[in-house]
mmCIF file of C-alpha atoms in Angstrom:
data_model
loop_
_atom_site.group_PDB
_atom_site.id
_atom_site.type_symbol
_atom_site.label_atom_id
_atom_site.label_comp_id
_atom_site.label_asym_id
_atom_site.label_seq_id
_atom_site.Cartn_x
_atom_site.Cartn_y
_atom_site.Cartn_z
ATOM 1 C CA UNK A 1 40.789 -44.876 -6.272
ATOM 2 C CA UNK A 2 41.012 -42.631 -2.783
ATOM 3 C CA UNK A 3 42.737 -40.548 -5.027
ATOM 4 C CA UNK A 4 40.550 -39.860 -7.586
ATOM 5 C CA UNK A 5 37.714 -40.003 -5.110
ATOM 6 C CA UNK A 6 39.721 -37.104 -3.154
ATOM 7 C CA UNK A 7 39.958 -35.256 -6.428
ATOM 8 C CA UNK A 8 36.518 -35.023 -7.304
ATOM 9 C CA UNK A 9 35.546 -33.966 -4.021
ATOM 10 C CA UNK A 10 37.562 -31.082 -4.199
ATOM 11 C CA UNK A 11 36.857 -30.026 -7.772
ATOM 12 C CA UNK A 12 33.455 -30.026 -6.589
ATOM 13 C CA UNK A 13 33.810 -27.855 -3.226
ATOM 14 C CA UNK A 14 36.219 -25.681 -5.363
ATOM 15 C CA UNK A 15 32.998 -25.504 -7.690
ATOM 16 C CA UNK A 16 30.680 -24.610 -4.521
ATOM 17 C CA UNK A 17 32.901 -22.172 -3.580
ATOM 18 C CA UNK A 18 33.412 -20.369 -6.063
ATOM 19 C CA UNK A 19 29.858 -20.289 -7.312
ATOM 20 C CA UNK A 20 28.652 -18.976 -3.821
ATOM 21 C CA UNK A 21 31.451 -16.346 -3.929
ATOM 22 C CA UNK A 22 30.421 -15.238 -7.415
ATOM 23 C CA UNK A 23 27.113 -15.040 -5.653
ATOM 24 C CA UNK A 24 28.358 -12.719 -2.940
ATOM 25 C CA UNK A 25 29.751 -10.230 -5.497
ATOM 26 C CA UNK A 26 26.817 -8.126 -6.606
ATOM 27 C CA UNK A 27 23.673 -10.642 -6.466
ATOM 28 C CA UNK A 28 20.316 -9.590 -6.430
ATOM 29 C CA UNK A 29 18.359 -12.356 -4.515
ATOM 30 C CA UNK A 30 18.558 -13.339 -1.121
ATOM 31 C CA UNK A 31 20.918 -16.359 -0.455
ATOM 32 C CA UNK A 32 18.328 -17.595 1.739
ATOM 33 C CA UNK A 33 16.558 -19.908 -0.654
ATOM 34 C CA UNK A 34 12.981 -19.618 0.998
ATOM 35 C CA UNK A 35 13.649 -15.383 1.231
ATOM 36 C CA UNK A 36 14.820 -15.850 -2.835
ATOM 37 C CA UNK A 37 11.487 -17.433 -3.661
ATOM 38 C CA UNK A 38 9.771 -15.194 -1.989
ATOM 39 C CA UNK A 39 11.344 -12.099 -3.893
ATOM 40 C CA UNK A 40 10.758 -13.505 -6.864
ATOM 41 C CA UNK A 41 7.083 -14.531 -6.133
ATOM 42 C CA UNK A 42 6.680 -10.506 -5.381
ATOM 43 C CA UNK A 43 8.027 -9.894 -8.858
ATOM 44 C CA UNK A 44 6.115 -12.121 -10.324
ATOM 45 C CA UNK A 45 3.121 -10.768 -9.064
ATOM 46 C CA UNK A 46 3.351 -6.965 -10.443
ATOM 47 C CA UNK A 47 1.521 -7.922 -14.058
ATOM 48 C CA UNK A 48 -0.927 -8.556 -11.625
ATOM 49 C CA UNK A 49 -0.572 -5.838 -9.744
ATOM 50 C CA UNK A 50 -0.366 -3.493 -12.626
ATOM 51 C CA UNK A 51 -3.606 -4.859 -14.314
ATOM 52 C CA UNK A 52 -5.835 -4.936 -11.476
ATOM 53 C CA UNK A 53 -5.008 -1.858 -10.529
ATOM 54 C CA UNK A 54 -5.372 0.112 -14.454
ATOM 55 C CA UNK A 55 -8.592 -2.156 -14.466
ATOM 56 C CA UNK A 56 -9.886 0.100 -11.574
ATOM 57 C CA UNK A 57 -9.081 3.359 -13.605
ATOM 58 C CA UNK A 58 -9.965 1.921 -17.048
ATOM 59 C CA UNK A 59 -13.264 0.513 -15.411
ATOM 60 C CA UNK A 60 -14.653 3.351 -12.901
ATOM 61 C CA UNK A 61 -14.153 0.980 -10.167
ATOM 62 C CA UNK A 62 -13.305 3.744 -8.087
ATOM 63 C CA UNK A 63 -16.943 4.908 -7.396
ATOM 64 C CA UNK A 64 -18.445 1.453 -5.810
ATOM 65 C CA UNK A 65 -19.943 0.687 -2.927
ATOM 66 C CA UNK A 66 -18.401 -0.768 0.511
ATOM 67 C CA UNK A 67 -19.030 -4.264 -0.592
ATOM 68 C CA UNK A 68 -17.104 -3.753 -4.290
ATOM 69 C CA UNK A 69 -14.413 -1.488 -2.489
ATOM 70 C CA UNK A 70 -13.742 -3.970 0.422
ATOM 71 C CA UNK A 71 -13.724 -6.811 -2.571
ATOM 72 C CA UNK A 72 -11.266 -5.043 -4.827
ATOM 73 C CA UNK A 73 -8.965 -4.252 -2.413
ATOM 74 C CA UNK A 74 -8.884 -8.034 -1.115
ATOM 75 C CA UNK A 75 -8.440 -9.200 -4.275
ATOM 76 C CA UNK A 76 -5.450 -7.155 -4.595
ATOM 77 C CA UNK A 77 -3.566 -8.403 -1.216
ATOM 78 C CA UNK A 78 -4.761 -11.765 -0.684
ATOM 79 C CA UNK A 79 -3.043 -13.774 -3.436
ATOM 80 C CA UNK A 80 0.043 -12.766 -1.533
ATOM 81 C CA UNK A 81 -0.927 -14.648 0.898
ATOM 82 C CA UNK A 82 -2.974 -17.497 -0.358
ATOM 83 C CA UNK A 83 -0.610 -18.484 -2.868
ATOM 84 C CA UNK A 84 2.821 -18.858 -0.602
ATOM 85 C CA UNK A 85 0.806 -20.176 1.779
ATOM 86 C CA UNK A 86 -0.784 -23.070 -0.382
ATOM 87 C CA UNK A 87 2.593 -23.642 -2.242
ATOM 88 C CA UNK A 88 5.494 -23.203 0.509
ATOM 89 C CA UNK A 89 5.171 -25.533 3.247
ATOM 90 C CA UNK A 90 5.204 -28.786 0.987
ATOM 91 C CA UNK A 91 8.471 -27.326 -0.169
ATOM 92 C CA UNK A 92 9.979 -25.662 3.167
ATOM 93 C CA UNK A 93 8.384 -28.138 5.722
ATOM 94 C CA UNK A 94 6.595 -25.182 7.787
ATOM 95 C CA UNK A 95 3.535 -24.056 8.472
ATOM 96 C CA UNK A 96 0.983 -22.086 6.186
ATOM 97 C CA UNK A 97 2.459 -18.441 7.988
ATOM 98 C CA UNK A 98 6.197 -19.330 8.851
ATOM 99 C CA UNK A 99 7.101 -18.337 5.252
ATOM 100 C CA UNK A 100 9.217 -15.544 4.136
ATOM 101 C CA UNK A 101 6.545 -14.196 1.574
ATOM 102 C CA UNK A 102 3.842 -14.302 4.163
ATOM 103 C CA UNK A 103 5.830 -12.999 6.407
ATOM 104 C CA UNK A 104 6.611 -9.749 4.463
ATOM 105 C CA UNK A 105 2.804 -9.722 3.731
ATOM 106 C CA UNK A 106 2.360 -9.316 7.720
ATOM 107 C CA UNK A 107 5.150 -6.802 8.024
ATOM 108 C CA UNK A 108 3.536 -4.960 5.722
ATOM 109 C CA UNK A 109 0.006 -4.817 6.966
ATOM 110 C CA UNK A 110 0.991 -3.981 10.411
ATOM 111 C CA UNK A 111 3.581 -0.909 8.952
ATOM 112 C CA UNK A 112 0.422 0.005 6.778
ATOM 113 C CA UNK A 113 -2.244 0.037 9.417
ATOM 114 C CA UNK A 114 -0.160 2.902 11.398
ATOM 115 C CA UNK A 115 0.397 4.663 8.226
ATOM 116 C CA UNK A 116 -2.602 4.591 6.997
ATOM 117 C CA UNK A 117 -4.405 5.201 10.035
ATOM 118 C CA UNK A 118 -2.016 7.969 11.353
ATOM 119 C CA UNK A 119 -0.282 8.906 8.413
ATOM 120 C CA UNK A 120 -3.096 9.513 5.824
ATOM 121 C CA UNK A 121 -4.278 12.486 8.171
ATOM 122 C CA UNK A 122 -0.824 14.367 7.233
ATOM 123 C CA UNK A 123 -1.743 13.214 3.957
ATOM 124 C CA UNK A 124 -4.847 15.277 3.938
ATOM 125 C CA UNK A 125 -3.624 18.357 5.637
ATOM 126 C CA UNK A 126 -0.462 18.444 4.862
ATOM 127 C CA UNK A 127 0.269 17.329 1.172
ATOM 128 C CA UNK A 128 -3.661 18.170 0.447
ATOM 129 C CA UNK A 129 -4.792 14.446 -0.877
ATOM 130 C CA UNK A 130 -7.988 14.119 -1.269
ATOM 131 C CA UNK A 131 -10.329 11.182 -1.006
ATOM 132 C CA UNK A 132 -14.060 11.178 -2.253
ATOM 133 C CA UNK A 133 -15.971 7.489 -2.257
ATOM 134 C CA UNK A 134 -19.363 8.521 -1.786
ATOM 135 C CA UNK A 135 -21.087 5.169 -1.399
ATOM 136 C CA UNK A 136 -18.806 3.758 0.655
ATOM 137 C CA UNK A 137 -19.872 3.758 4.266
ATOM 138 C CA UNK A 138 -17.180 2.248 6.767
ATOM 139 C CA UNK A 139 -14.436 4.360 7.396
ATOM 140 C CA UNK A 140 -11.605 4.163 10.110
ATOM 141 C CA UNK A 141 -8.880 6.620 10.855
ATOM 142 C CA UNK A 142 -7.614 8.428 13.656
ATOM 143 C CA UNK A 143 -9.664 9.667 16.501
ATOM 144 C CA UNK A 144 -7.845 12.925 17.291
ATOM 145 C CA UNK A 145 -4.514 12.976 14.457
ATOM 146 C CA UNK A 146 -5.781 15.300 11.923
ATOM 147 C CA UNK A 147 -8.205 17.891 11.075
ATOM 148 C CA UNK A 148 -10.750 15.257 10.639
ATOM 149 C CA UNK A 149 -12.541 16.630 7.916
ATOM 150 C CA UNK A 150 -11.916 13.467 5.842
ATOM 151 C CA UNK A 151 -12.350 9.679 6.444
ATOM 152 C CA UNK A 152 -10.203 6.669 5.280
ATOM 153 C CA UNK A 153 -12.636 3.835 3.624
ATOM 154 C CA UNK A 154 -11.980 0.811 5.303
ATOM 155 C CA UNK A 155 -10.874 -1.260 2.341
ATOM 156 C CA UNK A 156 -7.963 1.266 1.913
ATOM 157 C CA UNK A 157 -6.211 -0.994 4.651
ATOM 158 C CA UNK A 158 -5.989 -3.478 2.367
ATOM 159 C CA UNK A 159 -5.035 -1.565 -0.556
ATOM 160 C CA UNK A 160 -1.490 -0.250 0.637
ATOM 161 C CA UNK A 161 0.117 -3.281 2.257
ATOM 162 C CA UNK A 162 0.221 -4.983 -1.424
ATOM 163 C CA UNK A 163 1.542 -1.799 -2.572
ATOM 164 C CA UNK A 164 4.581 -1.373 0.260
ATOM 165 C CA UNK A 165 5.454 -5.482 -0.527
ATOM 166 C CA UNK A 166 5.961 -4.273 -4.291
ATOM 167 C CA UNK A 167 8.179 -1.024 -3.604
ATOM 168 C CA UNK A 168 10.096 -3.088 -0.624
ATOM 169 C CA UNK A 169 10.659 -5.640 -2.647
ATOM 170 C CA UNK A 170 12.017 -3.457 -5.380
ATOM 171 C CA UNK A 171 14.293 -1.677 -2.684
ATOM 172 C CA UNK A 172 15.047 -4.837 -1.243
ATOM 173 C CA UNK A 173 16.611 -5.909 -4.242
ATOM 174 C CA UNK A 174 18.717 -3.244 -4.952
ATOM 175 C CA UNK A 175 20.035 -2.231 -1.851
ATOM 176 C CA UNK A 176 21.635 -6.436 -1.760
ATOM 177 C CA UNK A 177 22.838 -5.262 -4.979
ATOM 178 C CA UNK A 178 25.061 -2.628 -3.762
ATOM 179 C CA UNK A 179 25.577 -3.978 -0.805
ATOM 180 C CA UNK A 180 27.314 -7.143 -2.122
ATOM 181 C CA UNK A 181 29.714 -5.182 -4.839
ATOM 182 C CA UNK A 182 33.438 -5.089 -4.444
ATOM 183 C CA UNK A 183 32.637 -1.195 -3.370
ATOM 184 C CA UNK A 184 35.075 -1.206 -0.541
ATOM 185 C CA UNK A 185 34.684 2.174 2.015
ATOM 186 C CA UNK A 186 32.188 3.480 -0.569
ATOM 187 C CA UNK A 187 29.862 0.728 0.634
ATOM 188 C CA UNK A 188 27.692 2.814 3.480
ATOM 189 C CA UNK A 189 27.557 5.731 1.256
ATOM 190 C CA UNK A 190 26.042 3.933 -1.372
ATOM 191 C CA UNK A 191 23.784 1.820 0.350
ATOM 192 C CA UNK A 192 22.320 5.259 1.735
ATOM 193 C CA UNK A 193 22.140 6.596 -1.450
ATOM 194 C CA UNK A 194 20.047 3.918 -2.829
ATOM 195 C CA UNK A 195 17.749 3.658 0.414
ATOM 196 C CA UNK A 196 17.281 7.646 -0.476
ATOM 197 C CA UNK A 197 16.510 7.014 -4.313
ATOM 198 C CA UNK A 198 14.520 4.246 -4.092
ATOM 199 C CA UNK A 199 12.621 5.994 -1.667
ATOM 200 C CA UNK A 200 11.865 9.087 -3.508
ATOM 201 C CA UNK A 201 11.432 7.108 -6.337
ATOM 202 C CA UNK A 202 8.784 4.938 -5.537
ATOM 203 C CA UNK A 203 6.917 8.056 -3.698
ATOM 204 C CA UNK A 204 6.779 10.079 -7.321
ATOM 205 C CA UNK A 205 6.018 7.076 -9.466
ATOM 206 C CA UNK A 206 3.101 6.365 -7.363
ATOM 207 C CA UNK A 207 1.726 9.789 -7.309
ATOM 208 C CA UNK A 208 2.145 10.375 -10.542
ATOM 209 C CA UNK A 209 0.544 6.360 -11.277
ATOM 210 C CA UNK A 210 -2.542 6.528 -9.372
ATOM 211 C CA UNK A 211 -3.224 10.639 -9.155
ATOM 212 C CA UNK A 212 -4.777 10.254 -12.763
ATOM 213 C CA UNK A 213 -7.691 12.326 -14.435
ATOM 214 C CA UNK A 214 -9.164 8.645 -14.728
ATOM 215 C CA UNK A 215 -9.091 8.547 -10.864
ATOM 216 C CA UNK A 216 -9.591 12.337 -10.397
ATOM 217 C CA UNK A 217 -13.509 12.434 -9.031
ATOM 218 C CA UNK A 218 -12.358 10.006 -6.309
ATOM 219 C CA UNK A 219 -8.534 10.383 -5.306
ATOM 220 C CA UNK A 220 -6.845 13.688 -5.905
ATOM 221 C CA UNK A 221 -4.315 15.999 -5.130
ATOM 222 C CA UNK A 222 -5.312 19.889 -4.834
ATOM 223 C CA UNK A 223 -1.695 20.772 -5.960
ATOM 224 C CA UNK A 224 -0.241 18.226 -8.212
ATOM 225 C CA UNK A 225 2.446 19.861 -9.578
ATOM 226 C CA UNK A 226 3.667 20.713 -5.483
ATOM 227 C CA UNK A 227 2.899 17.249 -4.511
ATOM 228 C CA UNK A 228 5.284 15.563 -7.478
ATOM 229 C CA UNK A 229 8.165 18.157 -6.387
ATOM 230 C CA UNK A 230 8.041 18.820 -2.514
ATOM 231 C CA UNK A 231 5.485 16.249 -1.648
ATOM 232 C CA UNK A 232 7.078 12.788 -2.619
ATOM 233 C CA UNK A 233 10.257 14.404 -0.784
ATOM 234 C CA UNK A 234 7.607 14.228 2.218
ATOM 235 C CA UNK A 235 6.510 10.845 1.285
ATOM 236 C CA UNK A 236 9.640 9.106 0.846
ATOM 237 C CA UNK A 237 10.276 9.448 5.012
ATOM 238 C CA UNK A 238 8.011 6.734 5.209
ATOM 239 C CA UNK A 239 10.585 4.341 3.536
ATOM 240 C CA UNK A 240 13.628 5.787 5.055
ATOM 241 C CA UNK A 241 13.020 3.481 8.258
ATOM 242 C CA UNK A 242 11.173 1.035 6.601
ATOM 243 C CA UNK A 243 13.561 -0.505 4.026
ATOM 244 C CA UNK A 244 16.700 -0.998 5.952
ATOM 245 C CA UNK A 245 14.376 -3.031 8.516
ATOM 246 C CA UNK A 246 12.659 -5.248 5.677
ATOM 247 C CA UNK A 247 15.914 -6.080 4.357
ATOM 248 C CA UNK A 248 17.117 -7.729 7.402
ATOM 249 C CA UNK A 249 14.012 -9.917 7.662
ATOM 250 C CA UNK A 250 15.321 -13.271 7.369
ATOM 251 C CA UNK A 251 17.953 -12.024 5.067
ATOM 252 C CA UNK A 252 20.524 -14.873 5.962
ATOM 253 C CA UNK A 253 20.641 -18.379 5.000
ATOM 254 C CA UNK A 254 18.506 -20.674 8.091
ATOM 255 C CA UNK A 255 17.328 -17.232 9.263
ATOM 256 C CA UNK A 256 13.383 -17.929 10.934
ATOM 257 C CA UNK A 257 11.814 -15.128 12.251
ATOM 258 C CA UNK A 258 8.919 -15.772 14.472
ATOM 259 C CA UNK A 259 5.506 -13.747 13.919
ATOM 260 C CA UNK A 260 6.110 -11.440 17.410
ATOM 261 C CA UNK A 261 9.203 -10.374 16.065
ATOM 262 C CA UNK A 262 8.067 -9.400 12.552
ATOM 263 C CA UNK A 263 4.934 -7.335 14.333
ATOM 264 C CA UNK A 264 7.127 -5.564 16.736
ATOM 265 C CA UNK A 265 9.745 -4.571 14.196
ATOM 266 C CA UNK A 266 6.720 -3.166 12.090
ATOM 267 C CA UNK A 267 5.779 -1.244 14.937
ATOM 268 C CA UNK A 268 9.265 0.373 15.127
ATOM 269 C CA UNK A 269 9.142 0.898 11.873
ATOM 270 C CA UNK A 270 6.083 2.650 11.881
ATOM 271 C CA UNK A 271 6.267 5.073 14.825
ATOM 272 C CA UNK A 272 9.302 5.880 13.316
ATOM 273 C CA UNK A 273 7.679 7.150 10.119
ATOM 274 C CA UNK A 274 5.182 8.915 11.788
ATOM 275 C CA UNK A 275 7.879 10.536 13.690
ATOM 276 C CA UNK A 276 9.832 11.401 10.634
ATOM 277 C CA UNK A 277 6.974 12.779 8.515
ATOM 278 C CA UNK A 278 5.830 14.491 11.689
ATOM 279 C CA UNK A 279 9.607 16.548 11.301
ATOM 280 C CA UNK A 280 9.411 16.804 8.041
ATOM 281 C CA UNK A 281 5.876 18.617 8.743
ATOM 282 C CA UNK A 282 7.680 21.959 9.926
ATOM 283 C CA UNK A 283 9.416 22.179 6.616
ATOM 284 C CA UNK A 284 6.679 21.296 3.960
ATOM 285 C CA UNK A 285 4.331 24.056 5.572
ATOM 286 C CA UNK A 286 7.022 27.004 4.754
ATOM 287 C CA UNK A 287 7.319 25.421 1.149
#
């Protein structure tokens, strides 16, 4: 009976084992189960994402007032955080906010409220975006960054974190991908290669997403065409420093990150951008 008792136990380790190393060679979710729910809570958010925000274009929801502008925007970030933070701790044990998923959802605000409050004014005068929201009256951008002939609406603060927890997410996903394939010295080079693509390619598919004619009267580009080409080049800095950092955020199994941490790596990250588009300045104005 010790025997078969003996047996079984290590037909099941065996098992265990070689399910988690299956799971090491070329997985796409975290093996940190509360990080894993989390990722796939972000994908399953994007019809979401994707209909609210082709609701605004298909429904002139651009040109609203500060009340309906603030409102739209919140309902596009807050069921990040409502819903992890309603579901998770009955599951993890935690509190409301010491959750992967609302976690990322702070990274992401704090990285977004230096970019968008630095980093739209390069935006303006460098890549020549243009916003125009004509009944909407509180704005908040940088004091002395800029030419300061444009404003940033207020509600725009809550706009691009949910948009950053989609592309990191995305990124997130594939750099674990490549990262955990039998790709030997080839490994580094390809993880940079992906950081790179995934970068770029998230900074054209929004531009070319949201700079519609539907959206034209109130968010526009004066050169498109230069924006798509040179521009998202210019754009993807801000996820060169950005997605490496996310993906370490409680990236390993009984990984807990507390809240100081997560805002001072998001602070890093986000002088960092500003210093990186800031380079990249020199080149884009002899383009």
């Amino acid at each position: 009976m010790t025997q078969t008792v003996i047996e079984q136990t290590v037909s099941v380790t065996s098992t265990v084992l070689a399910t988690d190393e299956g799971r090491q060679r070329g997985h796409w979710f975290s093996t940190n189960p509360d990080k894993a729910w989390g990722e796939k809570f972000f994908l399953a958010y994007l019809p979401y994402f994707f209909a609210l925000n082709y609701a605004k274009q298909l429904m002139g929801w651009m040109n609203v007032n500060t009340f309906w502008h603030m409102t739209q925007n919140l309902a596009l970030l807050l069921p990040l955080i409502i819903i992890p933070a309603v579901l998770r701790p009955a599951v993890t044990g935690r509190a409301w906010w010491d959750n992967y998923a609302v976690k990322m959802v702070l990274w992401m605000f704090v990285y977004n409220f230096i970019g968008t409050y630095f980093g739209c004014e390069y935006f303006f005068d460098v890549l020549g975006m243009v916003y125009y929201f004509p009944q909407v009256t509180l704005s908040l951008d940088s004091a002395l960054m800029g030419s300061g002939q444009q404003v940033i609406p207020l509600g725009m603060y809550f706009n691009a974190p949910a948009f950053f927890v989609v592309y990191h997410t995305i990124a997130v996903l594939m750099m674990r991908r490549i990262r955990t394939i039998d790709s030997g010295a080839l490994k580094p080079v390809l993880t940079v290669v992906t950081v790179v693509g995934v970068a770029y390619l998230m900074a054209f598919l929004e531009t070319r997403l949201v700079a519609t004619d539907a959206n034209k009267p109130y968010f526009w580009y004066k050169d498109l065409g230069w924006m798509l080409k040179y521009g998202s080049l210019f754009y993807a800095c801000y996820f060169l420093p950005s997605f490496p950092m996310v993906f370490r955020l409680e990236e390993k199994p009984g990984d807990r990150w507390p809240v100081s941490k997560i805002v001072f790596e998001a602070l890093a990250a986000g002088v960092l951008a500003i210093v990186l588009i800031d380079f990249a300045t020199h080149f884009m104005r002899n383009t």
